[in-house]
CSV table of C-alpha atoms and ligand atoms in Angstrom, one decimal:
chain,number,residue,atom,x,y,z
W,1426,UNK,CA,-13.3,-15.7,21.0
W,1427,UNK,CA,-9.6,-15.6,19.9
W,1428,UNK,CA,-8.2,-19.0,20.5
W,1429,UNK,CA,-4.2,-19.0,21.4
W,1430,UNK,CA,-4.2,-23.0,19.6
W,1431,UNK,CA,-1.5,-22.6,16.9
W,1432,UNK,CA,-3.7,-24.6,14.9
W,1433,UNK,CA,-6.9,-23.6,15.5
W,1434,UNK,CA,-8.4,-20.4,13.1
W,1435,UNK,CA,-9.6,-18.3,15.4
W,1436,UNK,CA,-11.5,-15.3,14.5
W,1437,UNK,CA,-12.4,-12.7,17.3
W,1438,UNK,CA,-14.3,-9.7,15.0
W,1439,UNK,CA,-15.5,-6.5,16.1
W,1440,UNK,CA,-17.8,-6.9,13.2
W,1441,UNK,CA,-17.6,-8.7,10.3
W,1442,UNK,CA,-16.1,-7.0,7.3
W,1443,UNK,CA,-18.6,-5.4,5.3
W,1444,UNK,CA,-20.0,-1.9,3.1
W,1445,UNK,CA,-17.8,1.4,4.6
W,1446,UNK,CA,-18.0,2.2,8.4
W,1447,UNK,CA,-18.4,-1.4,9.3
W,1448,UNK,CA,-16.4,-0.8,12.6
W,1449,UNK,CA,-13.5,0.8,10.4
W,1450,UNK,CA,-12.8,4.5,10.6
W,1451,UNK,CA,-14.3,6.2,7.1
W,1452,UNK,CA,-12.3,8.5,5.6
W,1453,UNK,CA,-14.5,11.5,4.8
W,1454,UNK,CA,-14.9,11.6,0.9
W,1455,UNK,CA,-13.2,13.7,-1.2
W,1456,UNK,CA,-15.0,16.5,-3.4
W,1457,UNK,CA,-17.2,15.2,-5.4
W,1458,UNK,CA,-16.1,15.9,-8.9
W,1459,UNK,CA,-12.7,15.7,-8.3
W,1460,UNK,CA,-10.5,12.4,-10.1
W,1461,UNK,CA,-7.2,11.4,-11.2
W,1462,UNK,CA,-6.5,10.1,-14.2
W,1463,UNK,CA,-3.5,7.6,-14.6
W,1464,UNK,CA,-1.6,6.3,-17.9
W,1465,UNK,CA,1.3,4.4,-18.9
W,1466,UNK,CA,2.0,3.6,-22.7
W,1467,UNK,CA,5.0,3.2,-25.0
W,1468,UNK,CA,5.9,7.1,-25.3
W,1469,UNK,CA,5.3,8.6,-28.8
W,1470,UNK,CA,4.3,11.9,-30.0
W,1471,UNK,CA,1.2,14.1,-28.8
W,1472,UNK,CA,0.4,12.2,-25.6
W,1473,UNK,CA,0.1,15.0,-22.8
W,1474,UNK,CA,-2.2,17.1,-25.5
W,1475,UNK,CA,-4.4,13.9,-26.1
W,1476,UNK,CA,-5.1,13.7,-23.3
W,1477,UNK,CA,-5.7,17.3,-22.5
W,1478,UNK,CA,-7.6,18.4,-25.1
W,1479,UNK,CA,-9.7,15.5,-24.3
W,1480,UNK,CA,-10.5,16.4,-20.6
W,1481,UNK,CA,-10.6,20.3,-21.9
W,1482,UNK,CA,-13.5,19.1,-24.1
W,1483,UNK,CA,-15.1,17.0,-21.7
W,1484,UNK,CA,-14.9,20.5,-19.5
W,1485,UNK,CA,-12.4,19.2,-17.0
W,1486,UNK,CA,-10.0,21.4,-15.7
W,1487,UNK,CA,-6.7,20.0,-15.0
W,1488,UNK,CA,-5.1,21.5,-11.8
W,1489,UNK,CA,-2.1,18.7,-11.4
W,1490,UNK,CA,0.4,17.0,-13.9
W,1491,UNK,CA,2.6,14.9,-13.9
W,1492,UNK,CA,5.0,12.5,-16.4
W,1493,UNK,CA,7.2,10.4,-16.9
W,1494,UNK,CA,9.3,8.7,-19.7
W,1495,UNK,CA,12.2,6.3,-19.4
W,1496,UNK,CA,13.9,7.0,-22.3
W,1497,UNK,CA,14.4,9.9,-24.2
W,1498,UNK,CA,13.3,7.7,-27.4
W,1499,UNK,CA,11.1,4.4,-27.1
W,1500,UNK,CA,10.8,4.4,-24.0
W,1501,UNK,CA,7.6,3.5,-21.4
W,1502,UNK,CA,5.5,6.8,-20.7
W,1503,UNK,CA,3.8,7.8,-17.1
W,1504,UNK,CA,1.3,10.4,-16.4
W,1505,UNK,CA,-0.9,11.1,-13.4
W,1506,UNK,CA,-3.6,14.1,-13.8
W,1507,UNK,CA,-5.8,15.4,-11.3
W,1508,UNK,CA,-8.4,17.4,-12.7
W,1509,UNK,CA,-12.0,19.0,-11.7
W,1510,UNK,CA,-15.6,18.0,-13.5
W,1511,UNK,CA,-18.8,19.0,-12.6
W,1512,UNK,CA,-21.2,16.4,-12.7
W,1513,UNK,CA,-18.3,13.4,-12.7
W,1514,UNK,CA,-20.3,11.1,-10.4
W,1515,UNK,CA,-22.6,11.0,-13.1
W,1516,UNK,CA,-20.3,11.8,-16.5
W,1517,UNK,CA,-18.0,8.8,-14.8
W,1518,UNK,CA,-19.0,5.6,-16.8
W,1519,UNK,CA,-19.4,7.4,-20.3
W,1520,UNK,CA,-16.0,9.7,-19.8
W,1521,UNK,CA,-14.4,6.5,-19.4
W,1522,UNK,CA,-16.3,4.5,-22.4
W,1523,UNK,CA,-15.0,8.2,-24.5
W,1524,UNK,CA,-11.7,8.5,-23.3
W,1525,UNK,CA,-10.8,4.5,-24.3
W,1526,UNK,CA,-12.2,5.0,-27.5
W,1527,UNK,CA,-10.4,8.2,-28.1
W,1528,UNK,CA,-7.3,8.0,-26.6
W,1529,UNK,CA,-6.1,5.1,-25.0
W,1530,UNK,CA,-6.7,2.9,-27.9
W,1531,UNK,CA,-5.1,4.9,-30.3
W,1532,UNK,CA,-2.3,5.5,-28.0
W,1533,UNK,CA,-2.1,2.2,-26.4
W,1534,UNK,CA,-2.3,3.2,-23.2
W,1535,UNK,CA,-3.2,1.0,-19.7
W,1536,UNK,CA,-5.2,3.8,-17.3
W,1537,UNK,CA,-6.7,3.9,-14.1
W,1538,UNK,CA,-9.3,6.5,-13.1
W,1539,UNK,CA,-10.1,6.7,-9.2
W,1540,UNK,CA,-12.4,9.3,-8.3
W,1541,UNK,CA,-11.4,11.0,-4.9
W,1542,UNK,CA,-14.6,10.7,-3.3
W,1543,UNK,CA,-14.1,7.2,-3.2
W,1544,UNK,CA,-11.5,6.6,-0.5
W,1545,UNK,CA,-9.6,3.2,-1.1
W,1546,UNK,CA,-10.6,0.2,1.7
W,1547,UNK,CA,-7.3,-0.8,3.5
W,1548,UNK,CA,-6.3,-3.9,5.3
W,1549,UNK,CA,-3.6,-4.3,7.8
W,1550,UNK,CA,-1.8,-7.3,8.6
W,1551,UNK,CA,0.4,-7.5,11.3
W,1552,UNK,CA,2.1,-9.7,14.0
W,1553,UNK,CA,2.9,-8.5,17.2
W,1554,UNK,CA,5.2,-5.2,16.9
W,1555,UNK,CA,2.9,-2.8,17.1
W,1556,UNK,CA,4.5,0.3,16.0
W,1557,UNK,CA,4.2,0.5,12.3
W,1558,UNK,CA,-0.1,-0.7,12.6
W,1559,UNK,CA,-1.1,1.7,15.1
W,1560,UNK,CA,1.0,5.0,13.5
W,1561,UNK,CA,-1.2,4.2,10.2
W,1562,UNK,CA,-4.2,4.2,12.9
W,1563,UNK,CA,-3.4,7.4,14.4
W,1564,UNK,CA,-2.5,9.1,11.3
W,1565,UNK,CA,-5.8,7.9,9.4
W,1566,UNK,CA,-7.8,8.9,12.3
W,1567,UNK,CA,-5.6,12.4,11.8
W,1568,UNK,CA,-6.9,12.5,8.7
W,1569,UNK,CA,-3.7,12.2,7.4
W,1570,UNK,CA,-4.1,9.0,5.1
W,1571,UNK,CA,-7.1,9.1,2.4
W,1572,UNK,CA,-8.3,5.7,3.6
W,1573,UNK,CA,-10.9,3.4,5.1
W,1574,UNK,CA,-9.7,0.8,7.6
W,1575,UNK,CA,-11.7,-2.0,6.8
W,1576,UNK,CA,-10.1,-4.0,9.4
W,1577,UNK,CA,-6.5,-5.7,10.9
W,1578,UNK,CA,-5.7,-8.8,10.9
W,1579,UNK,CA,-3.2,-11.0,13.2
W,1580,UNK,CA,-1.4,-14.0,13.2
W,1581,UNK,CA,-1.1,-12.8,17.3
W,1582,UNK,CA,-3.9,-11.4,19.7
W,1583,UNK,CA,-1.8,-9.6,21.5
W,1584,UNK,CA,-2.8,-6.0,19.7
W,1585,UNK,CA,-6.8,-6.5,19.6
W,1586,UNK,CA,-7.2,-3.8,22.0
W,1587,UNK,CA,-5.2,-1.5,20.8
W,1588,UNK,CA,-6.8,-1.7,17.5
W,1589,UNK,CA,-10.3,-1.6,18.2
W,1590,UNK,CA,-9.5,1.5,20.2
W,1591,UNK,CA,-10.0,2.9,17.2
W,1592,UNK,CA,-13.0,1.1,16.1
W,1593,UNK,CA,-11.2,-0.6,13.4
W,1594,UNK,CA,-12.6,-4.7,13.7
W,1595,UNK,CA,-9.5,-7.0,14.6
W,1596,UNK,CA,-9.4,-10.3,13.8
W,1597,UNK,CA,-7.4,-13.2,15.0
W,1598,UNK,CA,-6.3,-15.6,12.5
W,1599,UNK,CA,-3.1,-17.7,14.1
W,1600,UNK,CA,-0.7,-18.5,11.2
W,1601,UNK,CA,2.9,-20.2,11.1
W,1602,UNK,CA,4.8,-22.0,8.8
W,1603,UNK,CA,3.0,-25.2,9.5
W,1604,UNK,CA,-0.5,-23.9,9.0
W,1605,UNK,CA,-0.1,-21.1,6.2
W,1606,UNK,CA,-2.4,-22.5,3.9
W,1607,UNK,CA,-5.3,-22.9,6.3
W,1608,UNK,CA,-4.6,-19.4,7.8
W,1609,UNK,CA,-4.1,-18.0,4.3
W,1610,UNK,CA,-7.9,-19.4,3.5
W,1611,UNK,CA,-9.6,-18.0,6.7
W,1612,UNK,CA,-7.3,-14.2,5.6
W,1613,UNK,CA,-9.2,-14.9,1.8
W,1614,UNK,CA,-12.0,-15.2,2.9
W,1615,UNK,CA,-12.1,-11.9,5.3
W,1616,UNK,CA,-10.2,-10.2,2.5
W,1617,UNK,CA,-11.5,-10.4,-1.3
W,1618,UNK,CA,-13.9,-8.6,-2.5
W,1619,UNK,CA,-14.0,-6.2,0.5
W,1620,UNK,CA,-10.3,-3.9,0.7
W,1621,UNK,CA,-8.4,-2.5,-2.1
W,1622,UNK,CA,-5.4,-2.8,-0.8
W,1623,UNK,CA,-3.7,-4.8,2.2
W,1624,UNK,CA,-0.6,-3.8,4.3
W,1625,UNK,CA,1.6,-5.6,5.7
W,1626,UNK,CA,2.5,-3.9,9.0
W,1627,UNK,CA,5.4,-5.9,10.2
W,1628,UNK,CA,3.5,-9.4,9.1
W,1629,UNK,CA,6.0,-11.7,10.2
W,1630,UNK,CA,5.1,-14.9,7.8
W,1631,UNK,CA,5.9,-15.5,4.1
W,1632,UNK,CA,2.8,-15.0,1.6
W,1633,UNK,CA,2.4,-18.1,-0.5
W,1634,UNK,CA,1.7,-17.0,-4.5
W,1635,UNK,CA,-1.6,-18.7,-4.3
W,1636,UNK,CA,-2.7,-15.6,-1.4
W,1637,UNK,CA,-1.0,-13.1,-3.5
W,1638,UNK,CA,-3.1,-14.1,-6.9
W,1639,UNK,CA,-6.0,-14.6,-4.5
W,1640,UNK,CA,-6.8,-11.6,-2.9
W,1641,UNK,CA,-7.3,-9.5,-5.7
W,1642,UNK,CA,-5.3,-6.0,-4.8
W,1643,UNK,CA,-1.8,-5.1,-4.1
W,1644,UNK,CA,0.4,-5.0,-0.9
W,1645,UNK,CA,2.2,-2.7,0.3
W,1646,UNK,CA,5.4,-4.5,3.0
W,1647,UNK,CA,7.7,-2.4,5.3
W,1648,UNK,CA,10.6,-3.8,5.3
W,1649,UNK,CA,12.9,-3.2,8.2
W,1650,UNK,CA,16.5,-2.8,6.2
W,1651,UNK,CA,17.4,-0.6,3.2
W,1652,UNK,CA,17.0,-3.5,0.2
W,1653,UNK,CA,19.0,-5.2,-0.7
W,1654,UNK,CA,20.7,-5.1,2.6
W,1655,UNK,CA,19.3,-7.4,5.0
W,1656,UNK,CA,16.7,-9.7,3.3
W,1657,UNK,CA,14.3,-11.8,5.5
W,1658,UNK,CA,14.0,-12.2,9.0
W,1659,UNK,CA,16.1,-10.1,11.8
W,1660,UNK,CA,18.1,-7.9,9.7
W,1661,UNK,CA,18.7,-5.1,12.9
W,1662,UNK,CA,20.6,-8.7,13.9
W,1663,UNK,CA,21.9,-8.8,10.4
W,1664,UNK,CA,22.9,-5.2,10.7
W,1665,UNK,CA,24.4,-4.6,13.9
W,1666,UNK,CA,27.0,-7.8,13.4
W,1667,UNK,CA,27.8,-6.2,9.9
W,1668,UNK,CA,28.7,-2.9,11.5
W,1669,UNK,CA,26.7,-0.2,9.5
W,1670,UNK,CA,26.6,2.8,10.3
W,1671,UNK,CA,23.6,3.4,8.7
W,1672,UNK,CA,20.0,1.6,9.0
W,1673,UNK,CA,17.0,2.2,7.2
W,1674,UNK,CA,13.1,0.8,6.0
W,1675,UNK,CA,12.0,0.2,2.6
W,1676,UNK,CA,8.7,0.1,1.8
W,1677,UNK,CA,7.8,-2.3,-1.2
W,1678,UNK,CA,4.8,-3.8,-3.3
W,1679,UNK,CA,4.9,-7.7,-2.1
W,1680,UNK,CA,5.5,-10.2,-4.6
W,1681,UNK,CA,6.1,-14.1,-3.9
W,1682,UNK,CA,10.1,-13.3,-4.3
W,1683,UNK,CA,10.8,-12.9,-0.4
W,1684,UNK,CA,11.8,-8.4,0.0
W,1685,UNK,CA,12.8,-7.9,-3.3
W,1686,UNK,CA,9.2,-6.5,-4.6
W,1687,UNK,CA,8.9,-3.6,-6.5
W,1688,UNK,CA,10.3,-0.7,-4.3
W,1689,UNK,CA,8.2,2.6,-3.0
W,1690,UNK,CA,9.6,4.2,-0.7
W,1691,UNK,CA,13.3,3.9,1.8
W,1692,UNK,CA,14.8,6.3,4.2
W,1693,UNK,CA,17.8,5.3,6.8
W,1694,UNK,CA,19.3,7.0,9.5
W,1695,UNK,CA,22.8,7.7,10.8
W,1696,UNK,CA,23.7,4.7,14.2
W,1697,UNK,CA,27.2,4.2,15.0
W,1698,UNK,CA,29.7,1.2,17.2
W,1699,UNK,CA,28.4,2.4,20.2
W,1700,UNK,CA,24.3,1.4,19.4
W,1701,UNK,CA,23.2,-2.4,20.4
W,1702,UNK,CA,21.0,-4.4,18.3
W,1703,UNK,CA,17.8,-3.1,20.2
W,1704,UNK,CA,19.5,0.5,19.8
W,1705,UNK,CA,19.3,0.3,16.0
W,1706,UNK,CA,15.8,-2.0,16.3
W,1707,UNK,CA,14.5,1.5,18.2
W,1708,UNK,CA,16.1,4.2,15.9
W,1709,UNK,CA,15.2,1.4,12.7
W,1710,UNK,CA,11.2,2.5,13.9
W,1711,UNK,CA,10.3,5.9,13.6
W,1712,UNK,CA,12.2,5.4,10.1
W,1713,UNK,CA,9.9,2.4,9.3
W,1714,UNK,CA,7.0,4.7,10.5
W,1715,UNK,CA,7.6,7.2,8.3
W,1716,UNK,CA,8.4,5.2,5.4
W,1717,UNK,CA,5.4,2.8,5.2
W,1718,UNK,CA,3.2,6.1,5.6
W,1719,UNK,CA,4.8,8.0,2.8
W,1720,UNK,CA,4.4,4.7,0.7
W,1721,UNK,CA,0.7,4.0,1.9
W,1722,UNK,CA,0.0,7.5,1.2
W,1723,UNK,CA,1.1,8.1,-2.4
W,1724,UNK,CA,-0.1,4.9,-3.4
W,1725,UNK,CA,-3.7,5.8,-1.5
W,1726,UNK,CA,-3.1,8.8,-4.2
W,1727,UNK,CA,-2.7,6.9,-6.7
W,1728,UNK,CA,0.7,7.9,-7.4
W,1729,UNK,CA,2.9,5.0,-8.0
W,1730,UNK,CA,2.9,3.9,-11.6
W,1731,UNK,CA,4.6,0.4,-11.5
W,1732,UNK,CA,7.9,-0.4,-14.4
W,1733,UNK,CA,9.2,-3.9,-14.0
W,1734,UNK,CA,10.3,-4.9,-10.9
W,1735,UNK,CA,10.9,-0.9,-10.4
W,1736,UNK,CA,7.8,2.3,-9.7
W,1737,UNK,CA,7.8,5.7,-10.9
W,1738,UNK,CA,6.0,7.8,-8.2
W,1739,UNK,CA,4.3,11.0,-9.7
H,561,LIG,N1,6.1,-13.1,-0.6
H,561,LIG,C1,6.1,-12.4,0.3
H,561,LIG,N2,5.8,-12.5,2.1
H,561,LIG,C2,6.0,-12.1,2.6
H,561,LIG,C3,6.8,-10.5,2.4
H,561,LIG,C4,7.2,-10.4,0.8
H,561,LIG,O1,8.1,-9.4,0.6
H,561,LIG,N3,7.1,-11.5,0.0
H,561,LIG,N4,7.4,-9.4,3.2
H,561,LIG,C5,7.7,-10.1,4.6
H,561,LIG,C6,8.0,-9.4,5.7
H,561,LIG,N5,9.0,-9.6,6.1
H,561,LIG,C7,10.4,-8.7,6.3
H,561,LIG,O2,10.0,-7.5,5.8
H,561,LIG,C8,9.7,-11.0,6.6
H,561,LIG,C9,8.7,-11.7,7.5
H,561,LIG,C10,9.0,-12.9,8.0
H,561,LIG,C11,9.8,-14.0,7.3
H,561,LIG,C12,10.1,-15.4,8.0
H,561,LIG,O3,11.0,-15.8,7.6
H,561,LIG,N6,9.1,-15.6,8.6
H,561,LIG,C13,8.9,-17.0,8.8
H,561,LIG,C14,8.3,-17.3,10.1
H,561,LIG,C15,8.7,-16.4,11.5
H,561,LIG,C16,7.9,-16.6,12.7
H,561,LIG,O4,7.2,-17.6,12.5
H,561,LIG,O5,8.4,-16.2,13.4
H,561,LIG,C17,8.3,-18.1,8.1
H,561,LIG,O6,6.7,-17.0,7.6
H,561,LIG,O7,8.5,-19.3,7.7
H,561,LIG,C18,10.7,-12.7,6.3
H,561,LIG,C19,10.6,-12.1,6.4
H,561,LIG,C20,6.1,-10.4,4.7
H,561,LIG,N7,6.0,-11.7,3.9
């Protein structure tokens, strides 16, 4: 039973989080023999050849490759390789060990290897505004987002029925600035070890550094302005006051610095003097949905690499 008492930590689960399929909609597993390899290292000659030769010798067929170097000389190199390898599941551990020994270590690489058959488990945090969370659930149901939505957590009970109509567990954990520590402790109990990504879909509470350290996965936030303009709360009201001719949305990784994490995706829409702040919010909502879903999909597809406080999207 969810509680309206702001200090009580209520939990109103449809089911408790657990293995894939516990109430959440399981994304269909991708092909069992396909994977993507994301590498980052100091730029130097021979990287593309070394990765390609290793995969070829392992019996893999590369069907997509994208790379970027941050500078003509001495920059940071990023590469994303999609490949197919028959028998990948059985060979994965040895493949990773061999790649570490034969390529990653000699080139000083950091790398991640993700099999398409394991869609990421995602939790969505929301307050009262529904358009972003419902858009993500709708796109997931249509198969547009390769993820399993493990749960939705909200500091308000308002969206419980809407979320549950998608077969997704809904947890009401009342959170305000006055009970932040308790609320985050409860959220961490639900999240830790259960999800690969947390999405803040218009979640209107500031996340503490302790939560960011404890949750064990990245967080993506949708900010309803074209950052760095109008950081913080109520950006559409601020935009109206400024007389802007564009409003926008920004999806970014969450850091302790409010709305200043690495930007993943942005977009804008034209507005005018005739629009009220409510009009700006209505026009901006379409942009928020598009920007957030693109950013989440790129993250789910392992296309986003971090470079300091920026991203490289391959
Ligand atoms: N550590 C971080 N936490 C959050 C981030 C972030 O980038 N780093 N993004 C925000 C989202 N956000 C705008 O997009 C935002 C939400 C809420 C606030 C705010 O001032 N909240 C107040 C409470 C407001 C209320 O109770 O209605 C507060 O938490 O004290 C600013 C920006 C999400 N969190």
